[in-house]
Coordinates of C-alpha atoms and ligand atoms in Angstrom, one line a residue:
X1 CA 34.0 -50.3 20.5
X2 CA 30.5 -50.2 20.8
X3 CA 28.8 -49.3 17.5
X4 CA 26.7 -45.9 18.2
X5 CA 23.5 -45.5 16.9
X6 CA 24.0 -43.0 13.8
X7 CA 25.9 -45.3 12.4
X8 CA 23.5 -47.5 11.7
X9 CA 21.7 -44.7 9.5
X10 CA 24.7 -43.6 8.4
X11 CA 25.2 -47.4 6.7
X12 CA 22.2 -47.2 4.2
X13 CA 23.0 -43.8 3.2
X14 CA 26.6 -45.1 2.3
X15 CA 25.2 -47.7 0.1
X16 CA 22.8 -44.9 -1.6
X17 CA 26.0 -42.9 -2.3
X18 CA 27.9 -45.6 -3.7
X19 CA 24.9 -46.1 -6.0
X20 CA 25.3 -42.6 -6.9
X21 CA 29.0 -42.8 -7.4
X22 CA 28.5 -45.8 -9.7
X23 CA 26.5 -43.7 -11.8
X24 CA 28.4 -40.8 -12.3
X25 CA 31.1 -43.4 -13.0
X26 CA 28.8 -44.2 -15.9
X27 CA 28.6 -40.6 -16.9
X28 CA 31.9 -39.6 -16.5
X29 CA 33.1 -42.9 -18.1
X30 CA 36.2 -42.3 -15.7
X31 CA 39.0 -45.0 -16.2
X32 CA 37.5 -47.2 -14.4
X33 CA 35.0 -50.3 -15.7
X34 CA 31.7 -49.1 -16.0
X35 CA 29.6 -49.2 -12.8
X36 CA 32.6 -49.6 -10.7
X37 CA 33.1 -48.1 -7.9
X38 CA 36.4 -47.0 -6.0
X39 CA 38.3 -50.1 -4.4
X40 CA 38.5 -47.4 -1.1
X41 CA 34.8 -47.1 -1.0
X42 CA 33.9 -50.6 -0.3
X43 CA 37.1 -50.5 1.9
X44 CA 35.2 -47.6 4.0
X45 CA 31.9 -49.5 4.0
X46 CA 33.5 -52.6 5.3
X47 CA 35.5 -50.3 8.4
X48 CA 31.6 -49.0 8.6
X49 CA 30.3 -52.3 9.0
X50 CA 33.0 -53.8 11.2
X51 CA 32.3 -51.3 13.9
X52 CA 35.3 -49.1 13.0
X53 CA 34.2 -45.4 11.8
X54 CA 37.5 -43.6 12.4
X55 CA 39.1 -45.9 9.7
X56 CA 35.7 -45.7 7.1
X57 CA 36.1 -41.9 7.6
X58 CA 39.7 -42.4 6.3
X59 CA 38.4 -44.8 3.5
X60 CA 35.5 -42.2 2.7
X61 CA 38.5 -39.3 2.7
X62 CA 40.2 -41.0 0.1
X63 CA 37.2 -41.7 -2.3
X64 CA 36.4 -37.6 -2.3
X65 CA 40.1 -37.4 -3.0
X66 CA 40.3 -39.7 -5.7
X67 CA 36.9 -39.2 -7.0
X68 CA 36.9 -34.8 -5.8
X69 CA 33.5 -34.5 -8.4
X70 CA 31.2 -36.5 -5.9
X71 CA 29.7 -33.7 -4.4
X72 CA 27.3 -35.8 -2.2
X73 CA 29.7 -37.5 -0.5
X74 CA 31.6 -34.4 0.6
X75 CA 28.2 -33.5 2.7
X76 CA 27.7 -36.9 4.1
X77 CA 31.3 -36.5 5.2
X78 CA 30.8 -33.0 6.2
X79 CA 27.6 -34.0 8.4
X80 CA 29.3 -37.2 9.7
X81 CA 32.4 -35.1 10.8
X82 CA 30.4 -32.1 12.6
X83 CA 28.1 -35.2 14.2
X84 CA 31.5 -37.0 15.7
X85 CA 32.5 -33.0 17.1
X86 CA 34.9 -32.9 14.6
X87 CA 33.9 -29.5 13.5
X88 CA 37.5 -28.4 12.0
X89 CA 37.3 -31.1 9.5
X90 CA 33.6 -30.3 8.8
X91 CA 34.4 -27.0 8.7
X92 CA 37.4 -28.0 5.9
X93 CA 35.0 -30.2 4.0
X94 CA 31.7 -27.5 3.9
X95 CA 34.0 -24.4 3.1
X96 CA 36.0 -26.1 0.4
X97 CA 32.1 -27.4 -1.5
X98 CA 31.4 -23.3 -0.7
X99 CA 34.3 -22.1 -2.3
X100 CA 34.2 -24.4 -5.2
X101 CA 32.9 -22.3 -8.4
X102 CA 31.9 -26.0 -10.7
X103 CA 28.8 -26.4 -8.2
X104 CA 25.2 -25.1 -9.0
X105 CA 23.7 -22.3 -7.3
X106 CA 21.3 -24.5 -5.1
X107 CA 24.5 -27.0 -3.8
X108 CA 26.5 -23.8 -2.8
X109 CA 23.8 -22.5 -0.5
X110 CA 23.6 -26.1 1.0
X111 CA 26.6 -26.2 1.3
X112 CA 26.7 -23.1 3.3
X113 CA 23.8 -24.2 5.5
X114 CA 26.0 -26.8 6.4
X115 CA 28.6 -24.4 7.4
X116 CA 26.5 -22.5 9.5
X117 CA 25.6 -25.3 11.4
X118 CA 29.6 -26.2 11.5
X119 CA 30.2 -23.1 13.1
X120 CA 27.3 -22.9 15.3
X121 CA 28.4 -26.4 17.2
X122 CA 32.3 -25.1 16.9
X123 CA 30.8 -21.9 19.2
X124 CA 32.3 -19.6 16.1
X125 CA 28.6 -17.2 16.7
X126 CA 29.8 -14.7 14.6
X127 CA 30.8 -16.5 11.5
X128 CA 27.5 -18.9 12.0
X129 CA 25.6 -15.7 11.6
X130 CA 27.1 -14.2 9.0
X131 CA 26.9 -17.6 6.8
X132 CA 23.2 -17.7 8.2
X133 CA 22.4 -14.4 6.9
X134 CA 23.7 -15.1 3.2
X135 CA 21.2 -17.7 3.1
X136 CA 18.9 -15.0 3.3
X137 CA 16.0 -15.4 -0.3
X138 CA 17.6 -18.6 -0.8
X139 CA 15.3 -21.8 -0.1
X140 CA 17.4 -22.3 3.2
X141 CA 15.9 -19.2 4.5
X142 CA 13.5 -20.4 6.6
X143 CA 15.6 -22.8 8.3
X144 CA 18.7 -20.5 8.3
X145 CA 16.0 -17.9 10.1
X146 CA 15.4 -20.4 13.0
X147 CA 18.8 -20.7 13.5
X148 CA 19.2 -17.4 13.4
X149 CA 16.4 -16.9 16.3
X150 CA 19.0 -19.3 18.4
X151 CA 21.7 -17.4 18.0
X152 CA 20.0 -14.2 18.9
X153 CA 18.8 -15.7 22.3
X154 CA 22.3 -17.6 22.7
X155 CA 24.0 -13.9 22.7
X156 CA 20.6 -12.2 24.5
X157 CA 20.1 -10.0 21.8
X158 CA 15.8 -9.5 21.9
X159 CA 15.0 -7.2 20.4
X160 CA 16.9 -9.2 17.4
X161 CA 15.1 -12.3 18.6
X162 CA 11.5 -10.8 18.3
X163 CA 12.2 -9.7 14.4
X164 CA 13.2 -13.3 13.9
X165 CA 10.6 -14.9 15.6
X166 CA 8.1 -12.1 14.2
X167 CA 9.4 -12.7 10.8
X168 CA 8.6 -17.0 11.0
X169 CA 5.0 -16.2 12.3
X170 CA 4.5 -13.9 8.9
X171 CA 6.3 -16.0 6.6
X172 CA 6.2 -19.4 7.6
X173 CA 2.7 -19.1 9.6
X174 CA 4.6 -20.0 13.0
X175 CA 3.5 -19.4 16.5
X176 CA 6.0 -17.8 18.7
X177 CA 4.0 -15.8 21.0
X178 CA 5.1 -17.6 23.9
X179 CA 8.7 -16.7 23.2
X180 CA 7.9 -13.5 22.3
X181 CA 6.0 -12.6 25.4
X182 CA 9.8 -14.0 27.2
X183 CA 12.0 -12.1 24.9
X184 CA 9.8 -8.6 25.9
X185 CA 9.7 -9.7 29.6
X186 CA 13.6 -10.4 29.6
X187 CA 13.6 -6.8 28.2
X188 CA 11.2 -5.7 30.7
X189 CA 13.1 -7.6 33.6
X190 CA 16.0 -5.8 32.6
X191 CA 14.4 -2.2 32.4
X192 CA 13.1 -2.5 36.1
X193 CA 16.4 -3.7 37.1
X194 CA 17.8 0.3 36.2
X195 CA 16.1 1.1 39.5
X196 CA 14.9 4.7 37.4
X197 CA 11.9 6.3 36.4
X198 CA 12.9 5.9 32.5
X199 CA 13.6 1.8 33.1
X200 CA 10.5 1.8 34.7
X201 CA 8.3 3.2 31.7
X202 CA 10.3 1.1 29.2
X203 CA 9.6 -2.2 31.2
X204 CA 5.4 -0.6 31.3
X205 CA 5.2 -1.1 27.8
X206 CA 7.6 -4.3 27.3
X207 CA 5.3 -6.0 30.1
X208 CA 2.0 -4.7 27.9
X209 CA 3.6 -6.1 24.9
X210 CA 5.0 -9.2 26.2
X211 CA 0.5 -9.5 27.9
X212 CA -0.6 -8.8 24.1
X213 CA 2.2 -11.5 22.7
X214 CA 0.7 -14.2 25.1
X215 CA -2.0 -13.4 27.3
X216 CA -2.4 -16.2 29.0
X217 CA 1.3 -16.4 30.4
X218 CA 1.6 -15.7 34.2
X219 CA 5.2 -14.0 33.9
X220 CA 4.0 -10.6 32.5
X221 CA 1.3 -10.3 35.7
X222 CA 4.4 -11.5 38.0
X223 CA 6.7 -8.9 36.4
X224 CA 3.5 -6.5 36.5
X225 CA 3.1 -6.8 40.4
X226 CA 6.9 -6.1 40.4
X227 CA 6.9 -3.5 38.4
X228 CA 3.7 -1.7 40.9
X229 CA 5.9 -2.8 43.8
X230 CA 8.9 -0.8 42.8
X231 CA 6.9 2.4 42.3
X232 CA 5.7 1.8 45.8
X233 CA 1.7 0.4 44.6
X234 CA 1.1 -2.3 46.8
X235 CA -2.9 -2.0 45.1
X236 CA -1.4 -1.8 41.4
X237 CA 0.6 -5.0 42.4
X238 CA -2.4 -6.8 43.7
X239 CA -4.8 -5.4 41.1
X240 CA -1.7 -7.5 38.5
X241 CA -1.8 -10.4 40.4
X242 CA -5.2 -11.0 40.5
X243 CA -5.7 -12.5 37.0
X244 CA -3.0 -15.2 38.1
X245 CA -5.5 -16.8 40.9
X246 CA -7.8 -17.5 38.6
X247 CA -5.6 -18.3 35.1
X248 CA -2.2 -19.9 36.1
X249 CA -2.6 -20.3 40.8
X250 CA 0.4 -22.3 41.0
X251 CA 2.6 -19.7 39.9
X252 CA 1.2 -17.3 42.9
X253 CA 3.8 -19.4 45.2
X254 CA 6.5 -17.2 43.4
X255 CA 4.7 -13.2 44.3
X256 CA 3.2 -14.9 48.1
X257 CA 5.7 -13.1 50.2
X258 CA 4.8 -10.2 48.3
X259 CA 1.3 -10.7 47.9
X260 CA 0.7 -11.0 51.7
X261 CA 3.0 -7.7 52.0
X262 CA 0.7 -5.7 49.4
X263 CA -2.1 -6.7 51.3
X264 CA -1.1 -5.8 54.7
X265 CA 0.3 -2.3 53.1
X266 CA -3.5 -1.8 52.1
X267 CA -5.3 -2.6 55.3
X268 CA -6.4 -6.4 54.2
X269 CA -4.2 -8.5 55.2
X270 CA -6.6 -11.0 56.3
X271 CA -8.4 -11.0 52.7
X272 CA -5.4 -11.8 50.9
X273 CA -4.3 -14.3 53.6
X274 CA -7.9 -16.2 52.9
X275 CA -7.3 -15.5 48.8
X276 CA -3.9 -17.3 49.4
X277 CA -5.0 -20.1 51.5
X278 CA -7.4 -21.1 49.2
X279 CA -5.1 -21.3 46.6
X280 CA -2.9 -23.3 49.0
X281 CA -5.7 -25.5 49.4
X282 CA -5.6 -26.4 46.3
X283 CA -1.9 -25.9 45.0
X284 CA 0.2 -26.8 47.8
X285 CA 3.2 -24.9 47.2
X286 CA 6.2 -24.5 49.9
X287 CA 7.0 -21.2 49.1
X288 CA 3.4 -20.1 50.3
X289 CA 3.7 -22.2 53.0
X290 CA 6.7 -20.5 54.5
X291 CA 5.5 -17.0 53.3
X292 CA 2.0 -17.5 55.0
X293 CA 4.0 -18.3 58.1
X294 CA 6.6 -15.4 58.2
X295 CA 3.5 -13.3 57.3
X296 CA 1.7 -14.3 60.6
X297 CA 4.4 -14.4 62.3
X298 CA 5.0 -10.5 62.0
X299 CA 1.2 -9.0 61.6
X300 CA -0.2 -11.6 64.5
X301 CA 3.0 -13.3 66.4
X302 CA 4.8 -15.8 66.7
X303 CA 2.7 -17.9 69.2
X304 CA -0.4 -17.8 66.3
X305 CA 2.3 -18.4 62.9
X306 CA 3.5 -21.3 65.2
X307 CA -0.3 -22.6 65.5
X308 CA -1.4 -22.5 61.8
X309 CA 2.4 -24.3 60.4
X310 CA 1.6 -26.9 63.4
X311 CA -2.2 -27.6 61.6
X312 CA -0.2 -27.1 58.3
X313 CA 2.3 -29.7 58.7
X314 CA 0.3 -32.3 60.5
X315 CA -2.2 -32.2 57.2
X316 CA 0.6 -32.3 54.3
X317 CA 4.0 -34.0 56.1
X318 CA 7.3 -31.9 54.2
X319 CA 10.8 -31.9 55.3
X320 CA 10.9 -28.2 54.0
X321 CA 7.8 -27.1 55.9
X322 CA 9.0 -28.9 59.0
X323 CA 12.3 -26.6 58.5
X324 CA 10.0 -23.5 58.5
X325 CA 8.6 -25.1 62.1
X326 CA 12.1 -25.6 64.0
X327 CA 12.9 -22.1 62.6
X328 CA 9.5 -20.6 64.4
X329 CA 9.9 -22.4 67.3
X330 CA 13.5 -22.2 68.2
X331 CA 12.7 -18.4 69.8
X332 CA 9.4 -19.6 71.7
X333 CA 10.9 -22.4 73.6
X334 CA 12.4 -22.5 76.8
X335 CA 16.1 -22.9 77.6
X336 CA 15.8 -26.7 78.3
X337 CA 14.2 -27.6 74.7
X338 CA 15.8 -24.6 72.5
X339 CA 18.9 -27.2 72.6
X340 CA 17.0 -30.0 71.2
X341 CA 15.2 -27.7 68.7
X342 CA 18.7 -26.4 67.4
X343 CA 19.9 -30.3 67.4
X344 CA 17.1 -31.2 64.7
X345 CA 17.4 -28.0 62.9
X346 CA 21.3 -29.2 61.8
X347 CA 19.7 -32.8 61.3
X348 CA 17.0 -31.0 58.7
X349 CA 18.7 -28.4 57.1
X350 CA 21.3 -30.3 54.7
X351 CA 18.4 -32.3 53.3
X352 CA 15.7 -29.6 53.2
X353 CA 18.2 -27.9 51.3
X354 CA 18.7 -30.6 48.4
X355 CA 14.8 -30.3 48.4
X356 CA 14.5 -27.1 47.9
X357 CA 15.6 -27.1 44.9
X358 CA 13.9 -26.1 41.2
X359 CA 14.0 -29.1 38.4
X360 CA 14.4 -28.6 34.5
X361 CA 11.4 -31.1 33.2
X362 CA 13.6 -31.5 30.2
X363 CA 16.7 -31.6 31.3
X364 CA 16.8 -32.3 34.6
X365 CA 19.4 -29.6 35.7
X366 CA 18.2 -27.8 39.4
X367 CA 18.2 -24.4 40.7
X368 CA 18.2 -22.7 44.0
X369 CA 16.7 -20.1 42.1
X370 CA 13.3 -20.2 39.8
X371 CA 14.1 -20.0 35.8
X372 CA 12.1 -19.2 32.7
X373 CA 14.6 -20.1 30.9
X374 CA 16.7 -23.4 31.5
X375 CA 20.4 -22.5 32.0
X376 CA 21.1 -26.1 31.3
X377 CA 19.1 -26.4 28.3
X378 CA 17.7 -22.9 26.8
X379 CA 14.1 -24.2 27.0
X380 CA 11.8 -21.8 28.2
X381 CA 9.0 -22.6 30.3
X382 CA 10.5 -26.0 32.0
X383 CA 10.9 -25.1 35.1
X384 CA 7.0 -25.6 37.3
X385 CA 7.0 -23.2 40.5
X386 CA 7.6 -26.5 42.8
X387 CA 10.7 -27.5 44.8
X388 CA 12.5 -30.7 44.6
X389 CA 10.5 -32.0 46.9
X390 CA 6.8 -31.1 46.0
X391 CA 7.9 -33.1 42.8
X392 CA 8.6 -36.1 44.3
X393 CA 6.1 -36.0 46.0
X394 CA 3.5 -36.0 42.6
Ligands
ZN1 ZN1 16.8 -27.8 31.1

């Protein structure tokens, strides 16, 4: 069995508590020779240090039953257990130091942090709460808060999250503006998705919130020009998306489609074609690519969107803009080459398809669809507004 790497910290701290145990041995002036320490303890160390941790654990169980006052050996049990995903037996080890009425004020609350965190990993959210918020004026607070914060996004609750995450930027000095300005627009997001006039103020003044929380952040403009867009004002939903050409252009690839629509809706289509190509010039994005395309396509033709993904292509080579090409051309050809067309569009598809993809920088999971927030990992913010592809590429 290969030794794993915890247990290579977890030996030193063994050799600290056996220290410890000595000297309560000394205290106690138990029936044993003073400074010894349990035969079972060394017996656990040596399982420890011949690469066997199921049999230490045993070795370790016995000590605490033999030797029930040493405390901190219960936690390093406790935390040894819940690291392994043995969270019944941590959850045995932390409620029984909770429930035991010879500890000091101070070792019960740690010992309920330790619970929390038990129940947390055991997926028990509503008993990890409830242990979290007991901690509450104790000096776990603090860390029992940001907990708290996690389990409020785990369940989706925002408007709980932003009183936590308010709460650690006044008392701990924090900075969670970022996630605040997510919480609101998840709030906003979900508002707008009513499809009513009421959903549509509430997600006004989450978006204006979630601006003041983090201006910089392009999600509240996105959501903005969204937001303009459903109440049928294509120059509200430029006049939002504005600040992003200048502040965060790489994230315009997610509104282009839109963008070039607003535009046309307005009468200047060919302004915001130029706005977007420039930022296309400089943040080559897919997504524009093949929205520039279908936008040509239906305000000048097919023959001209066929022209300008031809120059396109031939200056930055991509599988997925080459996709975007068959799929123009297929209808302009004649009968003779429409077959040969179709023939490479099968070839392309399958692997433009595993391009097309969105990447977690953190975790690594991908996405047909763009994500604020990881679904493989929580983070927010790890996902860029590039394909699979665009990635690779650098
Ligand atoms: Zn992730």
């Amino acid at each position: 069995m290969e030794i794993e790497s915890w247990w290579l910290l977890a030996i030193p701290l063994f050799f600290g508590l056996g220290w410890f145990a000595a000297r309560l041995d000394l205290r106690s002036g138990g029936a044993r020779p003073r400074g010894q320490l349990p035969e079972a303890y060394f017996r656990g160390l040596n399982f420890l240090l011949n690469e066997q941790p199921d049999k230490a654990i045993d070795a370790f169980v016995d000590v605490v039953r033999l030797d029930p006052e040493t405390v901190e050996l219960h936690f390093a049990l406790g935390n040894l257990f819940r690291r392994r995903g043995e969270t019944d037996r941590a959850i045995r080890v932390h409620l029984n130091l909770v429930e035991r009425r010879d500890l000091d004020a101070q070792q019960r609350e740690h010992a309920l942090f330790e619970l929390g965190q038990d129940y947390l990993k055991a997926g028990l959210l509503d008993r990890a709460e409830d242990a979290f918020n007991r901690l509450e004026g104790s000096r776990y607070a603090a860390a029992a808060l940001h907990h708290r914060l996690e389990l409020a996004q785990m369940v989706r609750d925002w408007p709980l999250a932003i009183g936590h995450a308010e709460r650690l930027e006044r008392d701990c000095g924090e900075r969670h503006g970022r996630d605040i300005a997510h919480y609101r627009c998840e709030m906003a997001a979900a508002a707008l998705a009513q499809g009513t006039p009421e959903g549509r103020a509430a997600a006004r003044r989450e978006i204006a919130a979630a601006s003041a929380a983090d201006p910089a952040h392009p999600r509240p403009p996105l959501l903005a020009g969204e937001l303009a867009l459903a109440e049928d004002d294509p120059a509200g939903a430029i006049a939002a998306w504005e600040p992003l050409v200048r502040e965060s252009p790489s994230f315009l690839a997610l509104a282009a489609g839109d963008w070039l629509a607003a535009h046309a809706a307005v009468g200047r289509f060919d302004a915001g074609l130029a706005a977007l190509e420039r930022v296309q010039a400089e943040h080559p994005a897919v997504d524009t690519f093949a929205a520039i395309a279908d936008a040509l396509a239906r305000e000048r033709g097919q023959e001209e969107a066929l022209a300008w993904a031809r120059a396109g292509l031939e200056r930055q080579p991509s599988l997925l803009a080459l996709e975007r090409l068959l799929a123009l051309h297929a209808p302009l050809a004649d009968e003779a080459r429409r077959g040969d067309i179709e023939l490479m569009q099968r070839v392309v598809q399958p692997q433009a398809r595993r391009l097309a993809r969105y990447v977690c920088r953190h975790c690594g999971f991908k996405a047909r669809q763009f994500y604020w927030q990881c679904p493989g990992c929580s983070r927010w913010d790890t996902y860029a507004p590039k394909r699979t592809e665009e990635i690779e590429r650098g």
